[in-house]
Tab-separated table of C-alpha atoms in Angstrom:
chain	number	residue	atom	x	y	z
U	1	UNK	CA	0.000	0.000	0.000
U	2	UNK	CA	1.383	3.429	-0.867
U	3	UNK	CA	1.091	6.574	1.223
U	4	UNK	CA	-1.585	8.172	-0.956
U	5	UNK	CA	-3.902	5.195	-0.549
U	6	UNK	CA	-3.123	5.032	3.138
U	7	UNK	CA	-4.056	8.686	3.678
U	8	UNK	CA	-7.350	8.102	1.892
U	9	UNK	CA	-8.139	5.040	3.962
U	10	UNK	CA	-7.205	6.734	7.228
U	11	UNK	CA	-10.483	8.619	7.189
U	12	UNK	CA	-12.339	5.314	7.224
U	13	UNK	CA	-10.076	3.759	9.814
U	14	UNK	CA	-12.336	4.165	12.814
U	15	UNK	CA	-11.955	1.223	15.169
U	16	UNK	CA	-15.386	1.684	16.810
U	17	UNK	CA	-17.283	1.908	13.547
U	18	UNK	CA	-15.304	-0.523	11.443
U	19	UNK	CA	-16.007	0.956	8.039
U	20	UNK	CA	-12.958	-0.614	6.422
U	21	UNK	CA	-13.103	-4.212	5.269
U	22	UNK	CA	-10.867	-6.445	7.368
U	23	UNK	CA	-8.312	-7.009	4.622
U	24	UNK	CA	-7.964	-3.291	3.873
U	25	UNK	CA	-7.743	-2.482	7.584
U	26	UNK	CA	-4.961	-5.068	7.945
U	27	UNK	CA	-3.104	-3.659	4.916
U	28	UNK	CA	-3.400	-0.160	6.335
U	29	UNK	CA	-2.081	-1.309	9.722
U	30	UNK	CA	0.891	-2.886	7.994
U	31	UNK	CA	1.576	0.345	6.116
U	32	UNK	CA	1.315	2.445	9.269
U	33	UNK	CA	3.767	0.130	10.999
U	34	UNK	CA	6.292	0.722	8.251
U	35	UNK	CA	5.650	4.420	7.467
U	36	UNK	CA	6.420	6.911	10.272
U	37	UNK	CA	4.853	9.872	8.418
U	38	UNK	CA	1.496	8.207	7.813
U	39	UNK	CA	1.572	6.764	11.311
U	40	UNK	CA	2.103	10.262	12.716
U	41	UNK	CA	-0.805	11.609	10.729
U	42	UNK	CA	-2.952	8.723	11.921
U	43	UNK	CA	-1.988	9.132	15.553
U	44	UNK	CA	-2.604	12.850	15.328
U	45	UNK	CA	-6.059	12.313	13.926
U	46	UNK	CA	-6.860	9.665	16.531
U	47	UNK	CA	-5.642	11.915	19.309
U	48	UNK	CA	-7.923	14.663	18.113
U	49	UNK	CA	-10.814	12.232	17.924
U	50	UNK	CA	-10.016	10.796	21.338
U	51	UNK	CA	-9.899	14.278	22.785
U	52	UNK	CA	-12.897	15.887	21.097
U	53	UNK	CA	-15.144	12.833	20.690
U	54	UNK	CA	-15.744	12.091	24.368
U	55	UNK	CA	-16.241	15.785	25.038
U	56	UNK	CA	-18.899	16.013	22.349
U	57	UNK	CA	-20.616	12.932	23.704
U	58	UNK	CA	-20.343	14.179	27.254
U	59	UNK	CA	-23.718	15.864	27.575
U	60	UNK	CA	-25.537	15.416	30.874
U	61	UNK	CA	-29.053	14.182	30.283
U	62	UNK	CA	-31.652	15.966	32.428
U	63	UNK	CA	-33.144	13.933	35.214
U	64	UNK	CA	-36.583	12.492	34.533
U	65	UNK	CA	-36.332	13.430	30.834
U	66	UNK	CA	-37.404	9.907	29.947
U	67	UNK	CA	-40.508	10.175	32.150
U	68	UNK	CA	-41.399	13.572	30.714
U	69	UNK	CA	-41.081	12.256	27.172
U	70	UNK	CA	-43.265	9.246	27.872
U	71	UNK	CA	-45.871	11.423	29.576
U	72	UNK	CA	-45.895	13.866	26.672
U	73	UNK	CA	-46.297	11.042	24.160
U	74	UNK	CA	-49.155	9.614	26.186
U	75	UNK	CA	-50.819	13.028	26.417
U	76	UNK	CA	-50.476	13.451	22.675
U	77	UNK	CA	-52.133	10.096	22.051
U	78	UNK	CA	-55.030	11.119	24.271
U	79	UNK	CA	-55.269	14.511	22.590
U	80	UNK	CA	-55.284	12.813	19.210
U	81	UNK	CA	-58.175	10.610	20.276
U	82	UNK	CA	-60.025	13.655	21.548
U	83	UNK	CA	-59.365	15.485	18.286
U	84	UNK	CA	-60.704	12.536	16.338
U	85	UNK	CA	-63.788	12.404	18.544
U	86	UNK	CA	-64.273	16.139	18.153
U	87	UNK	CA	-64.025	15.838	14.382
U	88	UNK	CA	-66.412	12.917	14.399
U	89	UNK	CA	-68.824	14.917	16.547
U	90	UNK	CA	-68.558	17.866	14.187
U	91	UNK	CA	-69.101	15.585	11.229
U	92	UNK	CA	-72.099	14.015	12.911
U	93	UNK	CA	-73.528	17.446	13.724
U	94	UNK	CA	-73.063	18.628	10.147
U	95	UNK	CA	-74.599	15.448	8.754
U	96	UNK	CA	-77.524	15.724	11.158
U	97	UNK	CA	-78.083	19.364	10.252
U	98	UNK	CA	-77.949	18.514	6.550
U	99	UNK	CA	-80.394	15.654	7.015
U	100	UNK	CA	-82.751	17.891	8.991
U	101	UNK	CA	-82.561	20.579	6.349
U	102	UNK	CA	-83.246	18.041	3.620
U	103	UNK	CA	-86.180	16.681	5.598
U	104	UNK	CA	-87.606	20.182	6.065
U	105	UNK	CA	-87.229	20.945	2.365
U	106	UNK	CA	-88.788	17.606	1.447
U	107	UNK	CA	-91.675	18.233	3.787
U	108	UNK	CA	-92.179	21.780	2.559
U	109	UNK	CA	-92.052	20.787	-1.093
U	110	UNK	CA	-93.664	17.376	-1.204
U	111	UNK	CA	-95.377	16.422	2.027
U	112	UNK	CA	-96.769	19.587	3.539
U	113	UNK	CA	-100.431	20.057	2.549
U	114	UNK	CA	-100.680	22.993	0.178
U	115	UNK	CA	-102.428	26.008	1.572
U	116	UNK	CA	-105.541	26.867	-0.375
U	117	UNK	CA	-104.999	29.981	-2.433
U	118	UNK	CA	-108.518	31.285	-2.737
U	119	UNK	CA	-107.700	34.005	-5.234
U	120	UNK	CA	-105.888	31.619	-7.509
U	121	UNK	CA	-108.646	29.022	-7.256
U	122	UNK	CA	-111.240	31.615	-8.074
U	123	UNK	CA	-109.248	33.053	-10.978
U	124	UNK	CA	-108.890	29.663	-12.623
U	125	UNK	CA	-112.554	28.804	-12.349
U	126	UNK	CA	-114.571	32.035	-12.498
U	127	UNK	CA	-114.669	32.587	-16.258
U	128	UNK	CA	-114.644	28.947	-17.168
U	129	UNK	CA	-118.266	28.953	-18.261
U	130	UNK	CA	-118.813	32.628	-19.150
U	131	UNK	CA	-119.278	31.919	-22.800
U	132	UNK	CA	-118.729	28.225	-23.398
U	133	UNK	CA	-117.383	27.516	-26.844
U	134	UNK	CA	-114.558	25.424	-28.316
U	135	UNK	CA	-112.370	28.502	-28.637
U	136	UNK	CA	-113.042	29.514	-25.035
U	137	UNK	CA	-112.115	26.028	-23.820
U	138	UNK	CA	-108.950	25.989	-25.929
U	139	UNK	CA	-107.961	29.415	-24.597
U	140	UNK	CA	-108.568	28.285	-21.014
U	141	UNK	CA	-106.354	25.206	-21.400
U	142	UNK	CA	-103.642	27.327	-22.916
U	143	UNK	CA	-103.795	29.986	-20.207
U	144	UNK	CA	-104.404	27.880	-17.114
U	145	UNK	CA	-102.799	24.544	-17.970
U	146	UNK	CA	-100.304	25.582	-20.647
U	147	UNK	CA	-101.685	22.881	-22.914
U	148	UNK	CA	-102.430	23.389	-26.578
U	149	UNK	CA	-105.496	21.387	-27.541
U	150	UNK	CA	-108.328	21.423	-30.072
U	151	UNK	CA	-111.782	21.150	-28.538
U	152	UNK	CA	-114.333	18.949	-30.319
U	153	UNK	CA	-116.562	21.107	-32.508
U	154	UNK	CA	-119.432	18.677	-32.881
U	155	UNK	CA	-120.674	19.109	-29.290
U	156	UNK	CA	-123.150	21.711	-28.154
U	157	UNK	CA	-121.240	23.757	-25.626
U	158	UNK	CA	-124.434	24.858	-23.937
U	159	UNK	CA	-124.223	21.437	-22.250
U	160	UNK	CA	-120.597	21.734	-21.217
U	161	UNK	CA	-120.585	20.821	-17.524
U	162	UNK	CA	-116.847	20.637	-16.699
U	163	UNK	CA	-113.426	20.519	-18.287
U	164	UNK	CA	-109.855	20.198	-17.081
U	165	UNK	CA	-106.889	17.867	-17.292
U	166	UNK	CA	-107.562	14.257	-16.311
U	167	UNK	CA	-105.272	11.235	-16.087
U	168	UNK	CA	-105.609	8.647	-18.811
U	169	UNK	CA	-103.199	5.733	-18.673
U	170	UNK	CA	-100.945	7.821	-16.460
U	171	UNK	CA	-100.878	10.811	-18.800
U	172	UNK	CA	-102.615	14.162	-18.290
U	173	UNK	CA	-105.040	14.802	-21.128
U	174	UNK	CA	-107.751	17.458	-21.588
U	175	UNK	CA	-111.164	16.153	-20.637
U	176	UNK	CA	-114.525	17.764	-21.253
U	177	UNK	CA	-117.768	16.673	-19.660
U	178	UNK	CA	-121.053	17.381	-21.428
U	179	UNK	CA	-124.335	16.735	-19.690
U	180	UNK	CA	-127.962	17.229	-20.675
U	181	UNK	CA	-130.925	16.559	-18.432
U	182	UNK	CA	-134.310	15.893	-19.999
U	183	UNK	CA	-137.555	14.360	-18.839
U	184	UNK	CA	-136.550	11.171	-20.502
U	185	UNK	CA	-133.242	10.951	-18.660
U	186	UNK	CA	-129.686	12.258	-18.412
U	187	UNK	CA	-127.158	12.096	-21.194
U	188	UNK	CA	-123.552	12.552	-20.022
U	189	UNK	CA	-120.369	12.313	-22.076
U	190	UNK	CA	-116.728	12.380	-20.943
U	191	UNK	CA	-114.580	13.494	-23.864
U	192	UNK	CA	-110.819	12.886	-23.706
U	193	UNK	CA	-108.719	14.824	-26.210
U	194	UNK	CA	-105.872	12.608	-27.417
U	195	UNK	CA	-102.930	13.704	-29.546
U	196	UNK	CA	-100.183	11.857	-31.375
U	197	UNK	CA	-97.505	13.112	-29.013
U	198	UNK	CA	-98.989	11.163	-26.142
U	199	UNK	CA	-100.763	8.283	-27.824
U	200	UNK	CA	-100.501	6.264	-30.997
U	201	UNK	CA	-103.527	7.741	-32.764
U	202	UNK	CA	-103.003	5.979	-36.042
U	203	UNK	CA	-103.654	2.551	-34.586
U	204	UNK	CA	-107.020	3.624	-33.223
U	205	UNK	CA	-110.029	2.447	-35.222
U	206	UNK	CA	-112.004	5.143	-37.070
U	207	UNK	CA	-115.227	6.637	-35.771
U	208	UNK	CA	-117.113	3.762	-34.327
U	209	UNK	CA	-118.690	2.552	-31.197
U	210	UNK	CA	-116.112	0.302	-29.624
U	211	UNK	CA	-117.669	-0.829	-26.413
U	212	UNK	CA	-121.197	-1.171	-25.208
U	213	UNK	CA	-121.649	-2.476	-21.689
U	214	UNK	CA	-125.300	-1.762	-21.566
U	215	UNK	CA	-125.516	1.565	-19.756
U	216	UNK	CA	-122.236	3.007	-21.041
U	217	UNK	CA	-120.631	3.375	-24.428
U	218	UNK	CA	-117.175	4.156	-25.773
U	219	UNK	CA	-116.767	5.972	-29.070
U	220	UNK	CA	-113.712	7.140	-31.001
U	221	UNK	CA	-113.921	10.239	-33.154
U	222	UNK	CA	-110.745	10.854	-35.184
U	223	UNK	CA	-110.422	14.497	-36.054
U	224	UNK	CA	-107.159	14.143	-37.945
U	225	UNK	CA	-104.298	11.639	-38.226
U	226	UNK	CA	-102.816	13.283	-35.135
U	227	UNK	CA	-105.840	13.863	-32.958
U	228	UNK	CA	-108.796	11.849	-31.706
U	229	UNK	CA	-111.588	12.148	-29.165
U	230	UNK	CA	-112.266	9.300	-26.842
U	231	UNK	CA	-115.867	9.606	-25.719
U	232	UNK	CA	-117.391	7.673	-22.848
U	233	UNK	CA	-121.081	8.353	-22.464
U	234	UNK	CA	-124.211	7.004	-20.887
U	235	UNK	CA	-127.741	7.293	-22.112
U	236	UNK	CA	-129.121	5.766	-25.236
U	237	UNK	CA	-127.177	7.854	-27.655
U	238	UNK	CA	-124.880	10.814	-27.973
U	239	UNK	CA	-127.125	12.859	-30.225
U	240	UNK	CA	-128.738	15.053	-27.508
U	241	UNK	CA	-125.319	16.595	-26.811
U	242	UNK	CA	-124.407	17.254	-30.405
U	243	UNK	CA	-124.647	20.616	-32.123
U	244	UNK	CA	-126.509	19.545	-35.225
U	245	UNK	CA	-129.248	18.022	-33.052
U	246	UNK	CA	-129.694	21.372	-31.354
U	247	UNK	CA	-130.037	23.099	-34.654
U	248	UNK	CA	-132.955	20.918	-35.684
H	1	UNK	CA	-57.445	3.926	22.949
H	2	UNK	CA	-54.900	3.912	20.123
H	3	UNK	CA	-52.726	1.086	18.936
H	4	UNK	CA	-51.151	-0.846	21.798
H	5	UNK	CA	-48.405	-2.297	19.567
H	6	UNK	CA	-47.501	1.141	18.308
H	7	UNK	CA	-47.455	2.560	21.836
H	8	UNK	CA	-45.098	-0.147	22.985
H	9	UNK	CA	-42.831	0.530	20.036
H	10	UNK	CA	-42.692	4.264	20.624
H	11	UNK	CA	-42.009	3.706	24.282
H	12	UNK	CA	-39.304	1.257	23.336
H	13	UNK	CA	-37.775	3.871	21.044
H	14	UNK	CA	-37.730	6.305	23.962
H	15	UNK	CA	-36.129	3.745	26.232
H	16	UNK	CA	-33.434	2.926	23.698
H	17	UNK	CA	-32.610	6.301	22.193
H	18	UNK	CA	-33.783	9.243	24.271
H	19	UNK	CA	-30.383	9.945	25.821
H	20	UNK	CA	-28.481	9.849	22.518
H	21	UNK	CA	-31.158	11.909	20.832
H	22	UNK	CA	-31.045	14.509	23.596
H	23	UNK	CA	-27.245	14.730	23.381
H	24	UNK	CA	-27.432	15.173	19.642
H	25	UNK	CA	-30.098	17.860	20.043
H	26	UNK	CA	-28.009	19.618	22.658
H	27	UNK	CA	-24.955	19.679	20.437
H	28	UNK	CA	-27.025	20.934	17.517
H	29	UNK	CA	-28.734	23.811	19.289
H	30	UNK	CA	-26.448	24.378	22.273
H	31	UNK	CA	-29.118	24.910	24.927
H	32	UNK	CA	-30.650	22.402	27.328
H	33	UNK	CA	-34.220	23.698	27.071
H	34	UNK	CA	-34.148	23.769	23.279
H	35	UNK	CA	-32.590	20.328	23.220
H	36	UNK	CA	-35.366	18.901	25.355
H	37	UNK	CA	-38.003	20.566	23.166
H	38	UNK	CA	-36.355	19.174	20.060
H	39	UNK	CA	-36.129	15.693	21.551
H	40	UNK	CA	-39.779	15.830	22.489
H	41	UNK	CA	-40.762	17.076	19.050
H	42	UNK	CA	-38.756	14.328	17.390
H	43	UNK	CA	-40.467	11.605	19.407
H	44	UNK	CA	-43.891	13.120	18.779
H	45	UNK	CA	-43.209	13.056	15.059
H	46	UNK	CA	-41.868	9.535	15.326
H	47	UNK	CA	-45.059	8.497	17.087
H	48	UNK	CA	-47.198	10.121	14.414
H	49	UNK	CA	-45.242	8.539	11.542
H	50	UNK	CA	-44.165	5.279	13.068
H	51	UNK	CA	-45.452	3.391	10.051
H	52	UNK	CA	-42.621	4.890	8.007
H	53	UNK	CA	-40.041	2.976	10.052
H	54	UNK	CA	-39.880	-0.205	8.002
H	55	UNK	CA	-36.669	-1.553	9.525
H	56	UNK	CA	-36.559	-1.377	13.343
H	57	UNK	CA	-32.790	-1.794	13.107
H	58	UNK	CA	-32.613	1.667	11.493
H	59	UNK	CA	-34.558	3.345	14.277
H	60	UNK	CA	-31.627	5.416	15.520
H	61	UNK	CA	-30.681	7.096	12.214
H	62	UNK	CA	-34.397	7.537	11.530
H	63	UNK	CA	-34.892	9.359	14.828
H	64	UNK	CA	-31.759	11.438	14.328
H	65	UNK	CA	-32.972	12.412	10.897
H	66	UNK	CA	-36.354	13.475	12.299
H	67	UNK	CA	-34.651	15.543	14.957
H	68	UNK	CA	-32.356	17.232	12.463
H	69	UNK	CA	-35.293	18.148	10.242
H	70	UNK	CA	-37.118	19.578	13.225
H	71	UNK	CA	-34.042	21.578	14.134
H	72	UNK	CA	-33.610	22.886	10.587
H	73	UNK	CA	-37.256	23.875	10.543
H	74	UNK	CA	-36.745	25.923	13.690
H	75	UNK	CA	-33.537	27.468	12.457
H	76	UNK	CA	-35.172	28.527	9.218
H	77	UNK	CA	-38.011	30.010	11.193
H	78	UNK	CA	-35.707	31.853	13.596
H	79	UNK	CA	-33.026	32.918	11.123
H	80	UNK	CA	-30.737	33.343	14.087
H	81	UNK	CA	-27.805	31.228	13.076
H	82	UNK	CA	-24.554	33.097	13.463
H	83	UNK	CA	-21.736	31.257	11.800
H	84	UNK	CA	-18.147	31.694	10.822
H	85	UNK	CA	-17.037	31.204	7.222
H	86	UNK	CA	-14.964	28.065	6.754
H	87	UNK	CA	-13.508	28.930	3.386
H	88	UNK	CA	-10.208	29.880	4.941
H	89	UNK	CA	-9.934	26.831	7.140
H	90	UNK	CA	-7.428	24.308	5.885
H	91	UNK	CA	-8.031	20.591	5.870
H	92	UNK	CA	-5.506	20.163	8.676
H	93	UNK	CA	-4.271	22.694	11.188
H	94	UNK	CA	-1.044	22.760	13.103
H	95	UNK	CA	0.296	19.697	14.897
H	96	UNK	CA	-1.308	18.937	18.224
H	97	UNK	CA	0.558	19.722	21.424
H	98	UNK	CA	1.762	17.051	23.819
H	99	UNK	CA	-0.108	16.335	25.988
H	100	UNK	CA	-3.524	17.490	24.802
H	101	UNK	CA	-5.189	19.918	27.176
H	102	UNK	CA	-8.670	19.064	28.449
H	103	UNK	CA	-11.479	20.411	26.300
H	104	UNK	CA	-13.526	23.096	27.943
H	105	UNK	CA	-17.208	22.141	27.503
H	106	UNK	CA	-18.377	25.718	27.081
H	107	UNK	CA	-15.725	26.445	24.456
H	108	UNK	CA	-16.571	23.190	22.698
H	109	UNK	CA	-20.230	24.129	22.406
H	110	UNK	CA	-19.283	27.624	21.400
H	111	UNK	CA	-17.061	26.277	18.646
H	112	UNK	CA	-19.812	23.930	17.484
H	113	UNK	CA	-22.305	26.776	17.460
H	114	UNK	CA	-19.999	28.753	15.220
H	115	UNK	CA	-20.142	26.063	12.577
H	116	UNK	CA	-22.825	26.260	9.915
H	117	UNK	CA	-25.296	23.434	10.340
H	118	UNK	CA	-24.065	21.612	7.246
H	119	UNK	CA	-20.667	21.285	8.967
H	120	UNK	CA	-21.949	20.890	12.528
H	121	UNK	CA	-24.247	17.954	11.847
H	122	UNK	CA	-21.617	15.677	10.293
H	123	UNK	CA	-19.055	16.413	12.993
H	124	UNK	CA	-21.549	15.662	15.767
H	125	UNK	CA	-22.722	12.478	14.099
H	126	UNK	CA	-19.117	11.509	13.422
H	127	UNK	CA	-18.175	11.794	17.055
H	128	UNK	CA	-21.205	9.909	18.222
H	129	UNK	CA	-19.304	7.088	16.514
H	130	UNK	CA	-22.282	4.892	15.871
H	131	UNK	CA	-22.726	6.552	12.524
H	132	UNK	CA	-20.732	5.521	9.518
H	133	UNK	CA	-19.916	7.931	6.716
H	134	UNK	CA	-22.678	6.237	4.767
H	135	UNK	CA	-25.158	6.909	7.593
H	136	UNK	CA	-24.160	10.557	7.746
H	137	UNK	CA	-24.333	10.897	3.976
H	138	UNK	CA	-27.793	9.310	3.955
H	139	UNK	CA	-29.064	11.557	6.704
H	140	UNK	CA	-27.813	14.670	4.978
H	141	UNK	CA	-28.643	13.419	1.507
H	142	UNK	CA	-25.101	14.111	0.365
H	143	UNK	CA	-22.329	12.151	-1.394
H	144	UNK	CA	-19.835	10.560	0.965
H	145	UNK	CA	-17.044	12.671	-0.519
H	146	UNK	CA	-18.878	15.860	0.416
H	147	UNK	CA	-19.441	14.568	3.928
H	148	UNK	CA	-15.751	13.788	4.341
H	149	UNK	CA	-14.764	17.189	3.015
H	150	UNK	CA	-17.090	18.934	5.440
H	151	UNK	CA	-15.855	16.753	8.274
H	152	UNK	CA	-12.274	17.690	7.555
H	153	UNK	CA	-13.126	21.382	7.617
H	154	UNK	CA	-15.214	21.063	10.764
H	155	UNK	CA	-12.449	19.145	12.513
H	156	UNK	CA	-9.938	21.780	11.518
H	157	UNK	CA	-12.215	24.451	12.932
H	158	UNK	CA	-12.621	22.639	16.253
H	159	UNK	CA	-8.931	21.958	16.407
H	160	UNK	CA	-8.119	25.593	15.866
H	161	UNK	CA	-10.665	26.785	18.398
H	162	UNK	CA	-10.024	24.208	21.121
H	163	UNK	CA	-6.468	22.972	20.872
H	164	UNK	CA	-3.485	25.297	20.646
H	165	UNK	CA	-0.733	24.202	18.270
H	166	UNK	CA	2.456	22.679	19.561
H	167	UNK	CA	4.862	25.624	20.026
H	168	UNK	CA	7.865	23.707	18.826
H	169	UNK	CA	6.213	22.850	15.553
H	170	UNK	CA	4.784	26.279	14.859
H	171	UNK	CA	8.087	27.482	13.563
H	172	UNK	CA	7.810	25.049	10.674
H	173	UNK	CA	4.505	26.588	9.583
H	174	UNK	CA	1.138	24.901	9.315
H	175	UNK	CA	0.798	21.516	7.679
H	176	UNK	CA	-1.675	20.810	4.963
H	177	UNK	CA	-3.630	17.674	4.355
H	178	UNK	CA	-1.560	16.981	1.319
H	179	UNK	CA	1.787	17.218	3.112
H	180	UNK	CA	3.809	14.129	2.561
H	181	UNK	CA	1.668	12.836	-0.285
């Protein structure tokens, strides 16, 4: 081993750490034994280490430091649990508040009985029968129900008893009720206005009496390929409610 | 509450390393109260991140690394480090006198405090003697060559501050690390 290599290895020649492989440490020891200059450098470095090292390590440890550390760690664990519980409590409170708010909104919107608005109820009904005519009925549906419909023209609107949206197979459709009372009996017809957007009109049969269960009848009147009137009526026939009958 | 296994491990870490960690902290910051705070902070962080300690055999360098980071965090926050430049310090100072005088603890800490942290940490770890150059390099995230260079400069600084040169040899002028090579 030459001096240059020895000087490099001296830095790693620390007996207590043992960073040099055994064979290199042995080679270095042999070199130091034969080289006074390198040996002097090594002894000088070791003397410095032996002088300064113990002094650096010589730090008095405070009494009961260990106990204080363990207590602090324990306190921190407890505090962490408390923090987690506090967060959980906050989360629970927020979730509860959100659920309550949702429940209130749900109740207000869907479950709470609607307060009767007398003005609105009166406005929607007061001019319903002022001047009954197909145009008047169509205008009412447009204004009050936002539905565009064509009222059947063949009926005599002097006998119009009621009209509004009604459910037919789960769909809201305009429905008109005509009624005529005579000495011979009452003729009443429920007219549903069907359109192609809601129902398949083209598959309906043309103008004919479909059902007859004795007291009640079902008729179809197709006004166009896209519109039809489904008429359920009682009485012997529909003629007393029709316009051309009135004209005679 | 908590994890009993983890508690036992943290307590075991305290049992095994609190004294060494405190000494390291003291040498880093130079004050007993700060050293105790740092030691406490290091163990609290170790407890919080115990899952990161994969190899229990590396607990000591792991704890030392945590403590150093905590110290650096404080130093950056305080901006109070007062250090001497080491550019003019040679790799080796004058020959040591015979016999070596005892090292004054206050002067030792004063000399350590004068060193910038990047020089102080390796010299402290070096003299704790359980740390290899590789350990020190890993802790400081530096190449071993850089660690050795900083160690040489830090040693020269301590030598100059703590140990007067041998009068007989002063006449020959200071030696350099490369003398005789």
